[in-house]
Amino acid sequence: MNKLIDGTLIARDPETVWEDEESLSATAGIGAKVLLDVLANEGVEVIFGYPGGSLLTLYDALLDSPIRHVLPRHEQTCVHAADAYARISGKVGVCMATSGPGAANLVTGIANAYMDSIPIVIITGQVPTHLLGSDSFQEVDITGMTFPITKHSYLVKDAEDIPRIVKEAFHIAGTGRPGPVLIDLPKNIIAAEVTDPRPPKVSLKSYKFFTKGNSGQVEEAAKALAQSKKPVVYAGGGVITSGAGPVLRELIEKADIPVVTTLMGIGSVPSGHTNLLGMVGMHGTITANLAVNDCDLLIAVGVRFDDRVTSGLKHRFATKAKVIHIDIDPAEIGKVIRTQIPIVGDARLVLEELFQKVIPPDIPEWWEQLRRWQKEYPLQYEQDGHLNPQTILETMGKVGGENAIVTTDVGQHQMWAAQFYPVRSSRQFITSAGLGTMGFGFPAAIGAQIAKPDRLVFLVTGDGSFQMNIQELATTVQYQLPIKIILMNNGVLGMVRQWQKMFYNERFSQIQLHANPDFIKVAEAYGIPGIRVESPEQVETALQKALAIPGPVLIDFIISPDEVVLPMVPPGKAITEILGGNV
Amino acid sequence: MLHTLAVLVENNPGVLARISGLFARRAYNIYSLTVCQTENPSISLMTIVVEGDSQVIEQVTKQLHKLVVVHKVSNLSEEAVVDRELALIRVKVRSDTRLEVLQTVDIFRGRVVDMGRSNLTIELTGDEDKINAFIRTMRPYGILELVRTGKIAVARSDN
Ligand SMILES: Cc1ncc(C[n+]2csc(CCOP(=O)(O)OP(=O)(O)O)c2C)c(N)n1
Ligand SMILES: [Mg+2]
C-alpha cells in the first residue's frame, strides 16, 4: 500500500512485501490458530506453558498444532526452561502463561533472561480488551510490570496484528543484544478472526543494531595488541551468544595471549587450555584477577564490567590498562569503564577481523609472571578425607564426558561448579549469572534436556535452591527427562552462611534449613531413584551408577556446612585484596 | 548542566511509561518533559530536559536508543535552537497594584487572559529565563497559581 502524505508518495514497502508465501502454512482463522501457525513457521518446536482461563482458546487450538507443549508445575519453570532452551540451542525459547497470577509468576524468569541477554518470547493471556484497566478477575498489567526487564513488549489490541507482532518479537528477541520480548494477548483477541495470516517482512525503522565492527577501530585494536607488553582478553557471555568461541580460541593461540572469562563466558575457551587463566571476579582465580589488575591492555569482549567482576570500583579496576571494548550494545561502552578503543559490533565478526590483522606481541616476561602466579596460587582445596564439593565436580567432569551439559542453581555449589567443573565448549554451562536466581537450575535442566534429548544433563543444585522448584520432579518423570540431579546438601543456605561467617562475625541468622526432607524419599515418591553419598570414596561409583540408570536420578551428596568458596574478593574490595591465597 | 533532548517516539500507549520508567530506573533526573504530536500522526515528540554531565547524557541517549519505540534522539543543547515555554500565572491584585501589574505584563509582552475582582491570569511565552524573571517580579504581589508547560524547542535553520 502506498500512502499519500502531504502530496508526497511514501512507499510503505514493508507491508507490501510478503514472506515467501509457499513456505507459509498459515491460513486464515482465529487469532489462536494463526498465532500457533506463525510460531511454527518461525521454527518453534516446543512451548513451555501453563494454561488458564484467558488462554483456553489457545490451548484448544494447540490440540491441532504440530508444536510440542511441555507442562511444568509452575510458571517460573516455563520461563526458566525456555531461557535454558535458548542458551543451549541458540534458538529463541518460547513460554506461555495465563493472565494474572500466571503472568506474574513469570516475572522472576523474565528478569533472569533480561540480565543474561537471553532470547525468549513470552506469551501471556490477558483479560478481554473491554475489561482492560478495570481490575477484572486475573488482570495484571504485565506489560507495565515488565517494562524494565523486557527488550520490548506488545499488548495486542487487534487480532490482525498477530502475524506481524509475532515476527517482530522473534526478530527483536534474537538479534542484536538478545533479550526477552513479551506478547500480551487479550482473550477476545485470540478468539477473533484474522483474515490475513501472512506476516509482513519485519520493518522496524527504530530498531537497529550493528554487526560488523568499524574496521579502523579493529585496526587500532590490532596495533594496540602488537605493542602491548601485558595483554589480557576478558571474555563474557557475548562471546558465546555470537558463536565467537572458536575464533576467540584461534585468536589467543595465534597471538599467544592470556584469557580470563566471566561466569557467563565459561566455555568460550575450553577448560584446561594453556592460555586460559580461569574465571575473573569475586570467586575467580587469583591469577585471573591479578592479571586483569596488572595488564596494560584489556581486550573486553561481550562483557559488561559487572560489579561481580569489578567490585563496583571502577577507579581501581585494571587501572594500568588501555581498554578495548567489543560489544554489540553501544550503551555498554563507557557505561562502567572508560574505553580507549570502543568497537560496536558482533563479537564473532569483530574477532574474525581482528584475527586477520593480529600481530603476536612479544610478551615472554608477562607469561613468566602469569605462570609464577599460577604456580603460587593454584585453584585448590583441602583434601582431608571429608566429602568435598570440589571432588564431586571434578569427578563429574571425568565420568560425564566432554559433552555433558551442566545447569546450576545459585549459591556456593554454583561457584564450585564454575571453578571446578571442566567445561569444554560454549553452550554447555548454564547458570543464572546476572540475577543469581535460586530455583533456576532445575527448570534450566528441563529446558536443556528438552533441547538436547540425547545429551547428558547434570543439575548442580543446593538444598535451598532445589526446594524453590522441587515440584519439577513431576515434570522430569512425566517427560522422561534423564536429568542427573547433583544435590549438594549442606543443610544450610551455604552462601549466605559464608558471608555471615566471613563478614558478620559468625553471627548466623536464618540460614539453617532445619526441616529439610529426606530428599531420596522425596525423589522416590515421584518414582525417581536416589543415591546418598557421604564419603569421597563413594563419589565415582555413585555417579557411574547414576549414569547407568536410563532415567532421572537424584544423588544426595552430604557435605559440610562449613565449607567456603575461595578465593574470594570481599565485597567492595579491589580484586588485589582477594582472600584465600595469601596474596 | 541541563540538556534538552528531542526524542521522536512511536505514538503508542505505554510509550511515556517506558521512557519515564527508564529515567526513574537509572536515576536520571528529569527537569521537564513535554509530549506533543508531530506532522506524522504515528510519531510523537518528547522534549526532555535532563540534568547531567556529558557522560550521563551519553548514557541517557544510548539507553533511549535501545527502546524499540524510540526513533531518534537529538541533543538540542549541542545546536543553536529556539526554545519556548508557556506559563499561566494567576496573581493577586488590589486596586492600588493592578496598574503596576498590568504594566509589568506589558513589558514582558504577556497577555491578561482572565480577570477577577482580586486577581489576574496572565499568559506568558518565552525562554526559561524570561519566564523565571517574570515570576520573580510577580512574587511580591502574591502568586495564587502557576502552571508551566516545560520547554519545547526546534533547531534553528542553518541559513
Ligand atoms: C530467589 C533467591 N532468593 C535469595 C537469594 C540469596 N541467596 C543467594 S545464595 C543463597 C543460599 C543458597 O542456598 P543453597 O541453594 O542451599 O546453596 P548453597 O549455598 O548452600 O550451596 C541465598 C539465600 C537468591 N540468590 N535467590
Ligand atoms: Mg545449601
mmCIF file of C-alpha atoms in Angstrom, chain A residues 154-489:
data_model
loop_
_atom_site.group_PDB
_atom_site.id
_atom_site.type_symbol
_atom_site.label_atom_id
_atom_site.label_comp_id
_atom_site.label_asym_id
_atom_site.label_seq_id
_atom_site.Cartn_x
_atom_site.Cartn_y
_atom_site.Cartn_z
ATOM 1 C CA TYR A 154 3.314 -5.808 22.943
ATOM 2 C CA LEU A 155 -0.242 -5.633 24.174
ATOM 3 C CA VAL A 156 -2.205 -6.849 21.162
ATOM 4 C CA LYS A 157 -5.378 -4.891 20.541
ATOM 5 C CA ASP A 158 -6.232 -6.138 17.056
ATOM 6 C CA ALA A 159 -6.057 -9.789 16.015
ATOM 7 C CA GLU A 160 -4.911 -8.781 12.527
ATOM 8 C CA ASP A 161 -1.656 -7.594 14.101
ATOM 9 C CA ILE A 162 -0.777 -11.033 15.456
ATOM 10 C CA PRO A 163 1.313 -12.236 12.477
ATOM 11 C CA ARG A 164 3.338 -9.030 12.308
ATOM 12 C CA ILE A 165 3.855 -8.819 16.057
ATOM 13 C CA VAL A 166 5.000 -12.412 16.375
ATOM 14 C CA LYS A 167 7.508 -11.938 13.583
ATOM 15 C CA GLU A 168 8.780 -8.726 15.100
ATOM 16 C CA ALA A 169 9.010 -10.308 18.540
ATOM 17 C CA PHE A 170 11.260 -13.094 17.295
ATOM 18 C CA HIS A 171 13.359 -10.645 15.350
ATOM 19 C CA ILE A 172 13.837 -8.338 18.315
ATOM 20 C CA ALA A 173 14.436 -11.160 20.813
ATOM 21 C CA GLY A 174 17.004 -12.931 18.691
ATOM 22 C CA THR A 175 19.029 -10.174 17.059
ATOM 23 C CA GLY A 176 21.431 -7.525 18.299
ATOM 24 C CA ARG A 177 21.856 -7.944 22.027
ATOM 25 C CA PRO A 178 19.271 -10.664 22.604
ATOM 26 C CA GLY A 179 16.617 -10.424 25.279
ATOM 27 C CA PRO A 180 13.082 -11.289 26.315
ATOM 28 C CA VAL A 181 10.107 -9.977 24.336
ATOM 29 C CA LEU A 182 6.609 -10.268 25.750
ATOM 30 C CA ILE A 183 3.338 -10.542 23.824
ATOM 31 C CA ASP A 184 0.219 -9.955 25.911
ATOM 32 C CA LEU A 185 -2.868 -11.417 24.262
ATOM 33 C CA PRO A 186 -6.355 -10.492 25.455
ATOM 34 C CA LYS A 187 -8.825 -13.345 25.489
ATOM 35 C CA ASN A 188 -11.104 -11.863 22.842
ATOM 36 C CA ILE A 189 -8.163 -11.188 20.532
ATOM 37 C CA ILE A 190 -7.105 -14.819 20.326
ATOM 38 C CA ALA A 191 -10.703 -15.739 19.576
ATOM 39 C CA ALA A 192 -11.159 -13.088 16.854
ATOM 40 C CA GLU A 193 -10.870 -13.877 13.146
ATOM 41 C CA VAL A 194 -7.654 -12.994 11.383
ATOM 42 C CA THR A 195 -8.333 -12.548 7.692
ATOM 43 C CA ASP A 196 -4.751 -12.162 6.567
ATOM 44 C CA PRO A 197 -2.434 -14.563 8.388
ATOM 45 C CA ARG A 198 0.654 -13.730 6.320
ATOM 46 C CA PRO A 199 3.246 -11.924 8.379
ATOM 47 C CA PRO A 200 4.817 -8.986 6.588
ATOM 48 C CA LYS A 201 8.591 -8.784 6.429
ATOM 49 C CA VAL A 202 9.908 -7.167 9.559
ATOM 50 C CA SER A 203 10.386 -3.468 9.090
ATOM 51 C CA LEU A 204 11.246 -1.699 12.292
ATOM 52 C CA LYS A 205 12.693 1.662 11.440
ATOM 53 C CA SER A 206 13.514 2.405 15.046
ATOM 54 C CA TYR A 207 15.272 -0.892 15.743
ATOM 55 C CA LYS A 208 18.852 -1.092 14.598
ATOM 56 C CA PHE A 209 21.922 -2.974 15.618
ATOM 57 C CA PHE A 210 25.467 -3.172 14.409
ATOM 58 C CA THR A 211 27.027 -6.357 13.141
ATOM 59 C CA LYS A 212 30.406 -5.626 11.636
ATOM 60 C CA GLY A 213 32.744 -3.527 13.729
ATOM 61 C CA ASN A 214 34.384 -0.392 12.430
ATOM 62 C CA SER A 215 37.472 -1.598 10.554
ATOM 63 C CA GLY A 216 39.545 1.416 11.558
ATOM 64 C CA GLN A 217 38.870 0.616 15.197
ATOM 65 C CA VAL A 218 39.745 -3.039 14.693
ATOM 66 C CA GLU A 219 42.982 -1.862 13.112
ATOM 67 C CA GLU A 220 43.628 0.279 16.201
ATOM 68 C CA ALA A 221 42.957 -2.721 18.416
ATOM 69 C CA ALA A 222 45.404 -4.852 16.457
ATOM 70 C CA LYS A 223 48.016 -2.129 16.758
ATOM 71 C CA ALA A 224 47.479 -1.773 20.495
ATOM 72 C CA LEU A 225 47.818 -5.521 20.920
ATOM 73 C CA ALA A 226 51.019 -5.688 18.878
ATOM 74 C CA GLN A 227 52.555 -3.028 21.112
ATOM 75 C CA SER A 228 51.302 -4.279 24.438
ATOM 76 C CA LYS A 229 53.521 -5.948 26.975
ATOM 77 C CA LYS A 230 50.822 -7.330 29.258
ATOM 78 C CA PRO A 231 47.618 -8.020 27.345
ATOM 79 C CA VAL A 232 44.631 -9.955 28.688
ATOM 80 C CA VAL A 233 41.414 -10.946 26.950
ATOM 81 C CA TYR A 234 38.337 -10.656 29.188
ATOM 82 C CA ALA A 235 35.619 -12.802 27.571
ATOM 83 C CA GLY A 236 31.955 -12.883 28.530
ATOM 84 C CA GLY A 237 28.533 -14.124 27.539
ATOM 85 C CA GLY A 238 28.587 -12.164 24.292
ATOM 86 C CA VAL A 239 31.309 -14.476 23.011
ATOM 87 C CA ILE A 240 29.034 -17.454 23.498
ATOM 88 C CA THR A 241 25.911 -15.753 22.156
ATOM 89 C CA SER A 242 27.639 -14.704 18.956
ATOM 90 C CA GLY A 243 29.348 -18.036 18.437
ATOM 91 C CA ALA A 244 32.746 -16.399 18.794
ATOM 92 C CA GLY A 245 34.220 -19.167 20.977
ATOM 93 C CA PRO A 246 36.160 -20.885 18.173
ATOM 94 C CA VAL A 247 37.588 -17.683 16.708
ATOM 95 C CA LEU A 248 38.477 -16.416 20.179
ATOM 96 C CA ARG A 249 40.440 -19.591 20.699
ATOM 97 C CA GLU A 250 42.218 -19.160 17.370
ATOM 98 C CA LEU A 251 42.993 -15.569 18.229
ATOM 99 C CA ILE A 252 44.520 -16.267 21.627
ATOM 100 C CA GLU A 253 46.511 -19.124 20.140
ATOM 101 C CA LYS A 254 47.785 -17.132 17.164
ATOM 102 C CA ALA A 255 48.688 -14.126 19.325
ATOM 103 C CA ASP A 256 49.593 -16.358 22.259
ATOM 104 C CA ILE A 257 47.901 -14.126 24.805
ATOM 105 C CA PRO A 258 46.138 -14.991 28.069
ATOM 106 C CA VAL A 259 42.381 -15.009 28.507
ATOM 107 C CA VAL A 260 40.046 -14.813 31.505
ATOM 108 C CA THR A 261 36.309 -15.403 31.366
ATOM 109 C CA THR A 262 33.320 -14.173 33.306
ATOM 110 C CA LEU A 263 30.754 -16.548 34.780
ATOM 111 C CA MET A 264 28.727 -16.084 31.582
ATOM 112 C CA GLY A 265 31.799 -16.653 29.439
ATOM 113 C CA ILE A 266 32.626 -20.073 30.859
ATOM 114 C CA GLY A 267 33.074 -22.498 27.977
ATOM 115 C CA SER A 268 34.063 -19.868 25.441
ATOM 116 C CA VAL A 269 37.600 -21.244 25.804
ATOM 117 C CA PRO A 270 37.841 -24.898 26.808
ATOM 118 C CA SER A 271 38.793 -25.645 30.381
ATOM 119 C CA GLY A 272 42.416 -26.651 30.651
ATOM 120 C CA HIS A 273 43.536 -24.543 27.678
ATOM 121 C CA THR A 274 47.056 -23.309 28.423
ATOM 122 C CA ASN A 275 46.118 -19.683 27.712
ATOM 123 C CA LEU A 276 43.075 -19.732 29.996
ATOM 124 C CA LEU A 277 43.719 -18.226 33.423
ATOM 125 C CA GLY A 278 40.240 -19.057 34.679
ATOM 126 C CA MET A 279 37.298 -17.025 35.835
ATOM 127 C CA VAL A 280 37.733 -13.397 36.861
ATOM 128 C CA GLY A 281 35.892 -11.639 39.667
ATOM 129 C CA MET A 282 34.605 -12.358 43.130
ATOM 130 C CA HIS A 283 35.255 -16.105 43.079
ATOM 131 C CA GLY A 284 37.644 -16.138 40.172
ATOM 132 C CA THR A 285 41.172 -17.452 40.231
ATOM 133 C CA ILE A 286 43.833 -15.307 41.826
ATOM 134 C CA THR A 287 45.874 -15.374 38.646
ATOM 135 C CA ALA A 288 42.958 -14.154 36.533
ATOM 136 C CA ASN A 289 42.317 -11.308 38.939
ATOM 137 C CA LEU A 290 45.954 -10.321 39.283
ATOM 138 C CA ALA A 291 46.350 -10.457 35.520
ATOM 139 C CA VAL A 292 43.441 -8.081 34.972
ATOM 140 C CA ASN A 293 44.733 -5.827 37.685
ATOM 141 C CA ASP A 294 48.216 -5.687 36.236
ATOM 142 C CA CYS A 295 47.587 -5.769 32.493
ATOM 143 C CA ASP A 296 48.448 -2.906 30.167
ATOM 144 C CA LEU A 297 45.826 -3.878 27.589
ATOM 145 C CA LEU A 298 42.407 -5.262 28.442
ATOM 146 C CA ILE A 299 40.560 -6.727 25.472
ATOM 147 C CA ALA A 300 36.998 -6.930 26.756
ATOM 148 C CA VAL A 301 34.712 -8.986 24.524
ATOM 149 C CA GLY A 302 30.977 -9.368 25.110
ATOM 150 C CA VAL A 303 31.207 -8.292 28.728
ATOM 151 C CA ARG A 304 29.586 -5.509 30.721
ATOM 152 C CA PHE A 305 32.057 -4.914 33.546
ATOM 153 C CA ASP A 306 29.593 -6.275 36.069
ATOM 154 C CA ASP A 307 30.276 -5.411 39.690
ATOM 155 C CA ARG A 308 30.857 -9.087 40.472
ATOM 156 C CA VAL A 309 33.968 -8.577 38.347
ATOM 157 C CA THR A 310 34.943 -5.001 39.105
ATOM 158 C CA SER A 311 33.710 -4.971 42.737
ATOM 159 C CA GLY A 312 31.887 -1.832 41.663
ATOM 160 C CA LEU A 313 35.189 0.028 41.960
ATOM 161 C CA LYS A 314 35.730 1.424 38.517
ATOM 162 C CA HIS A 315 38.650 3.542 39.647
ATOM 163 C CA ARG A 316 40.511 0.555 40.994
ATOM 164 C CA PHE A 317 39.844 -1.855 38.149
ATOM 165 C CA ALA A 318 42.518 -2.501 35.530
ATOM 166 C CA THR A 319 43.900 0.955 36.197
ATOM 167 C CA LYS A 320 47.078 0.467 34.189
ATOM 168 C CA ALA A 321 45.286 -0.803 31.130
ATOM 169 C CA LYS A 322 44.229 0.631 27.851
ATOM 170 C CA VAL A 323 40.755 -0.817 27.289
ATOM 171 C CA ILE A 324 39.426 -2.255 24.040
ATOM 172 C CA HIS A 325 35.726 -2.936 24.463
ATOM 173 C CA ILE A 326 33.971 -5.049 21.854
ATOM 174 C CA ASP A 327 30.203 -5.249 22.350
ATOM 175 C CA ILE A 328 27.084 -5.274 20.242
ATOM 176 C CA ASP A 329 25.301 -2.916 22.630
ATOM 177 C CA PRO A 330 26.627 0.640 22.278
ATOM 178 C CA ALA A 331 25.135 1.509 25.669
ATOM 179 C CA GLU A 332 27.555 -0.880 27.386
ATOM 180 C CA ILE A 333 30.527 1.034 26.082
ATOM 181 C CA GLY A 334 31.586 3.638 28.598
ATOM 182 C CA LYS A 335 28.774 2.661 30.986
ATOM 183 C CA VAL A 336 31.140 1.470 33.694
ATOM 184 C CA ILE A 337 34.703 1.900 32.486
ATOM 185 C CA ARG A 338 36.393 4.437 30.286
ATOM 186 C CA THR A 339 37.250 2.798 26.995
ATOM 187 C CA GLN A 340 40.072 3.853 24.720
ATOM 188 C CA ILE A 341 39.156 1.678 21.753
ATOM 189 C CA PRO A 342 35.422 1.000 21.558
ATOM 190 C CA ILE A 343 34.237 -1.404 18.883
ATOM 191 C CA VAL A 344 30.499 -1.794 18.489
ATOM 192 C CA GLY A 345 29.647 -4.982 16.698
ATOM 193 C CA ASP A 346 29.014 -8.698 16.813
ATOM 194 C CA ALA A 347 31.808 -10.331 18.818
ATOM 195 C CA ARG A 348 32.351 -13.095 16.282
ATOM 196 C CA LEU A 349 32.601 -10.783 13.293
ATOM 197 C CA VAL A 350 34.873 -8.378 15.128
ATOM 198 C CA LEU A 351 37.163 -11.133 16.407
ATOM 199 C CA GLU A 352 37.329 -12.680 12.948
ATOM 200 C CA GLU A 353 38.542 -9.382 11.584
ATOM 201 C CA LEU A 354 40.924 -8.886 14.463
ATOM 202 C CA PHE A 355 42.267 -12.392 13.891
ATOM 203 C CA GLN A 356 43.166 -11.438 10.316
ATOM 204 C CA LYS A 357 45.003 -8.338 11.437
ATOM 205 C CA VAL A 358 46.645 -9.575 14.588
ATOM 206 C CA ILE A 359 50.397 -9.413 15.055
ATOM 207 C CA PRO A 360 51.507 -11.532 18.018
ATOM 208 C CA PRO A 361 53.026 -9.351 20.728
ATOM 209 C CA ASP A 362 56.325 -10.310 22.282
ATOM 210 C CA ILE A 363 55.459 -10.995 25.907
ATOM 211 C CA PRO A 364 57.722 -13.631 27.467
ATOM 212 C CA GLU A 365 58.045 -11.718 30.771
ATOM 213 C CA TRP A 366 54.292 -11.434 31.077
ATOM 214 C CA TRP A 367 53.874 -15.163 30.578
ATOM 215 C CA GLU A 368 56.606 -15.833 33.096
ATOM 216 C CA GLN A 369 54.794 -13.650 35.621
ATOM 217 C CA LEU A 370 51.472 -15.343 34.927
ATOM 218 C CA ARG A 371 52.962 -18.811 35.243
ATOM 219 C CA ARG A 372 54.545 -17.802 38.546
ATOM 220 C CA TRP A 373 51.177 -16.668 39.870
ATOM 221 C CA GLN A 374 49.522 -19.831 38.625
ATOM 222 C CA LYS A 375 52.088 -21.910 40.459
ATOM 223 C CA GLU A 376 51.860 -19.850 43.582
ATOM 224 C CA TYR A 377 48.073 -19.517 43.686
ATOM 225 C CA PRO A 378 46.511 -22.588 42.124
ATOM 226 C CA LEU A 379 42.813 -23.201 42.495
ATOM 227 C CA GLN A 380 42.951 -25.696 45.304
ATOM 228 C CA TYR A 381 41.045 -27.209 48.168
ATOM 229 C CA GLU A 382 41.878 -29.284 51.181
ATOM 230 C CA GLN A 383 41.507 -32.993 50.690
ATOM 231 C CA ASP A 384 41.113 -34.073 54.265
ATOM 232 C CA GLY A 385 39.088 -37.248 53.920
ATOM 233 C CA HIS A 386 35.803 -35.358 54.035
ATOM 234 C CA LEU A 387 33.450 -35.299 51.102
ATOM 235 C CA ASN A 388 34.478 -32.124 49.279
ATOM 236 C CA PRO A 389 32.151 -30.478 46.806
ATOM 237 C CA GLN A 390 35.135 -29.848 44.552
ATOM 238 C CA THR A 391 35.852 -33.576 44.299
ATOM 239 C CA ILE A 392 32.273 -34.196 43.229
ATOM 240 C CA LEU A 393 32.549 -31.665 40.411
ATOM 241 C CA GLU A 394 35.896 -32.916 39.196
ATOM 242 C CA THR A 395 34.634 -36.491 39.204
ATOM 243 C CA MET A 396 31.505 -35.443 37.319
ATOM 244 C CA GLY A 397 33.784 -33.946 34.688
ATOM 245 C CA LYS A 398 35.637 -37.212 34.458
ATOM 246 C CA VAL A 399 32.683 -39.593 34.231
ATOM 247 C CA GLY A 400 30.331 -37.268 32.394
ATOM 248 C CA GLY A 401 32.424 -36.961 29.246
ATOM 249 C CA GLU A 402 33.106 -33.966 27.064
ATOM 250 C CA ASN A 403 29.539 -33.244 26.087
ATOM 251 C CA ALA A 404 27.638 -33.240 29.341
ATOM 252 C CA ILE A 405 25.539 -30.152 29.956
ATOM 253 C CA VAL A 406 25.661 -28.630 33.423
ATOM 254 C CA THR A 407 22.965 -26.352 34.775
ATOM 255 C CA THR A 408 23.348 -24.822 38.190
ATOM 256 C CA ASP A 409 21.335 -23.185 40.871
ATOM 257 C CA VAL A 410 22.653 -20.302 42.919
ATOM 258 C CA GLY A 411 24.876 -20.416 45.959
ATOM 259 C CA GLN A 412 28.156 -21.994 46.928
ATOM 260 C CA HIS A 413 27.515 -25.044 44.753
ATOM 261 C CA GLN A 414 27.192 -22.735 41.736
ATOM 262 C CA MET A 415 30.565 -21.146 42.369
ATOM 263 C CA TRP A 416 32.252 -24.501 42.947
ATOM 264 C CA ALA A 417 30.746 -25.695 39.675
ATOM 265 C CA ALA A 418 32.081 -22.598 37.914
ATOM 266 C CA GLN A 419 35.515 -23.186 39.407
ATOM 267 C CA PHE A 420 35.877 -26.948 39.204
ATOM 268 C CA TYR A 421 33.666 -28.436 36.518
ATOM 269 C CA PRO A 422 35.756 -28.767 33.350
ATOM 270 C CA VAL A 423 33.580 -27.021 30.763
ATOM 271 C CA ARG A 424 34.827 -27.769 27.267
ATOM 272 C CA SER A 425 32.635 -25.734 24.980
ATOM 273 C CA SER A 426 30.150 -22.914 24.571
ATOM 274 C CA ARG A 427 26.525 -23.551 25.493
ATOM 275 C CA GLN A 428 27.482 -26.298 27.890
ATOM 276 C CA PHE A 429 27.438 -24.497 31.239
ATOM 277 C CA ILE A 430 24.092 -22.882 32.034
ATOM 278 C CA THR A 431 23.840 -20.670 35.072
ATOM 279 C CA SER A 432 21.894 -17.684 36.329
ATOM 280 C CA ALA A 433 24.625 -15.087 36.360
ATOM 281 C CA GLY A 434 23.266 -11.557 36.331
ATOM 282 C CA LEU A 435 20.214 -12.130 38.503
ATOM 283 C CA GLY A 436 21.546 -15.015 40.598
ATOM 284 C CA THR A 437 18.155 -16.711 40.773
ATOM 285 C CA MET A 438 17.828 -19.574 43.238
ATOM 286 C CA GLY A 439 15.401 -22.008 41.672
ATOM 287 C CA PHE A 440 16.760 -21.517 38.152
ATOM 288 C CA GLY A 441 18.760 -24.726 37.974
ATOM 289 C CA PHE A 442 16.087 -27.409 37.859
ATOM 290 C CA PRO A 443 13.882 -25.642 35.282
ATOM 291 C CA ALA A 444 17.043 -24.962 33.291
ATOM 292 C CA ALA A 445 17.945 -28.640 33.344
ATOM 293 C CA ILE A 446 14.466 -29.401 31.992
ATOM 294 C CA GLY A 447 14.830 -26.850 29.194
ATOM 295 C CA ALA A 448 18.297 -28.151 28.381
ATOM 296 C CA GLN A 449 17.243 -31.772 28.286
ATOM 297 C CA ILE A 450 14.261 -30.961 26.056
ATOM 298 C CA ALA A 451 16.592 -29.054 23.720
ATOM 299 C CA LYS A 452 19.150 -31.882 23.676
ATOM 300 C CA PRO A 453 17.359 -35.142 24.472
ATOM 301 C CA ASP A 454 20.468 -37.201 23.722
ATOM 302 C CA ARG A 455 22.935 -35.380 25.892
ATOM 303 C CA LEU A 456 23.757 -35.993 29.495
ATOM 304 C CA VAL A 457 22.361 -33.196 31.666
ATOM 305 C CA PHE A 458 23.650 -32.625 35.185
ATOM 306 C CA LEU A 459 21.788 -30.328 37.533
ATOM 307 C CA VAL A 460 24.106 -28.988 40.218
ATOM 308 C CA THR A 461 21.873 -27.675 42.970
ATOM 309 C CA GLY A 462 21.821 -26.839 46.666
ATOM 310 C CA ASP A 463 19.310 -27.905 49.261
ATOM 311 C CA GLY A 464 17.954 -24.355 49.447
ATOM 312 C CA SER A 465 17.709 -23.720 45.720
ATOM 313 C CA PHE A 466 16.341 -27.169 44.921
ATOM 314 C CA GLN A 467 13.394 -26.603 47.212
ATOM 315 C CA MET A 468 12.477 -23.473 45.302
ATOM 316 C CA ASN A 469 11.359 -25.584 42.350
ATOM 317 C CA ILE A 470 11.375 -29.108 43.714
ATOM 318 C CA GLN A 471 7.905 -29.684 42.281
ATOM 319 C CA GLU A 472 9.524 -30.177 38.882
ATOM 320 C CA LEU A 473 10.419 -33.721 39.854
ATOM 321 C CA ALA A 474 6.975 -34.467 38.409
ATOM 322 C CA THR A 475 7.806 -32.815 35.081
ATOM 323 C CA THR A 476 11.028 -34.796 34.905
ATOM 324 C CA VAL A 477 9.093 -38.009 35.277
ATOM 325 C CA GLN A 478 6.210 -37.018 33.023
ATOM 326 C CA TYR A 479 8.512 -36.218 30.109
ATOM 327 C CA GLN A 480 11.044 -38.925 30.983
ATOM 328 C CA LEU A 481 13.908 -36.496 31.201
ATOM 329 C CA PRO A 482 17.011 -38.386 32.351
ATOM 330 C CA ILE A 483 18.424 -35.468 34.341
ATOM 331 C CA LYS A 484 21.086 -36.381 36.879
ATOM 332 C CA ILE A 485 20.398 -34.256 39.925
ATOM 333 C CA ILE A 486 23.549 -33.499 41.886
ATOM 334 C CA LEU A 487 22.311 -32.170 45.193
ATOM 335 C CA MET A 488 24.987 -30.516 47.334
ATOM 336 C CA ASN A 489 23.235 -30.959 50.620
#
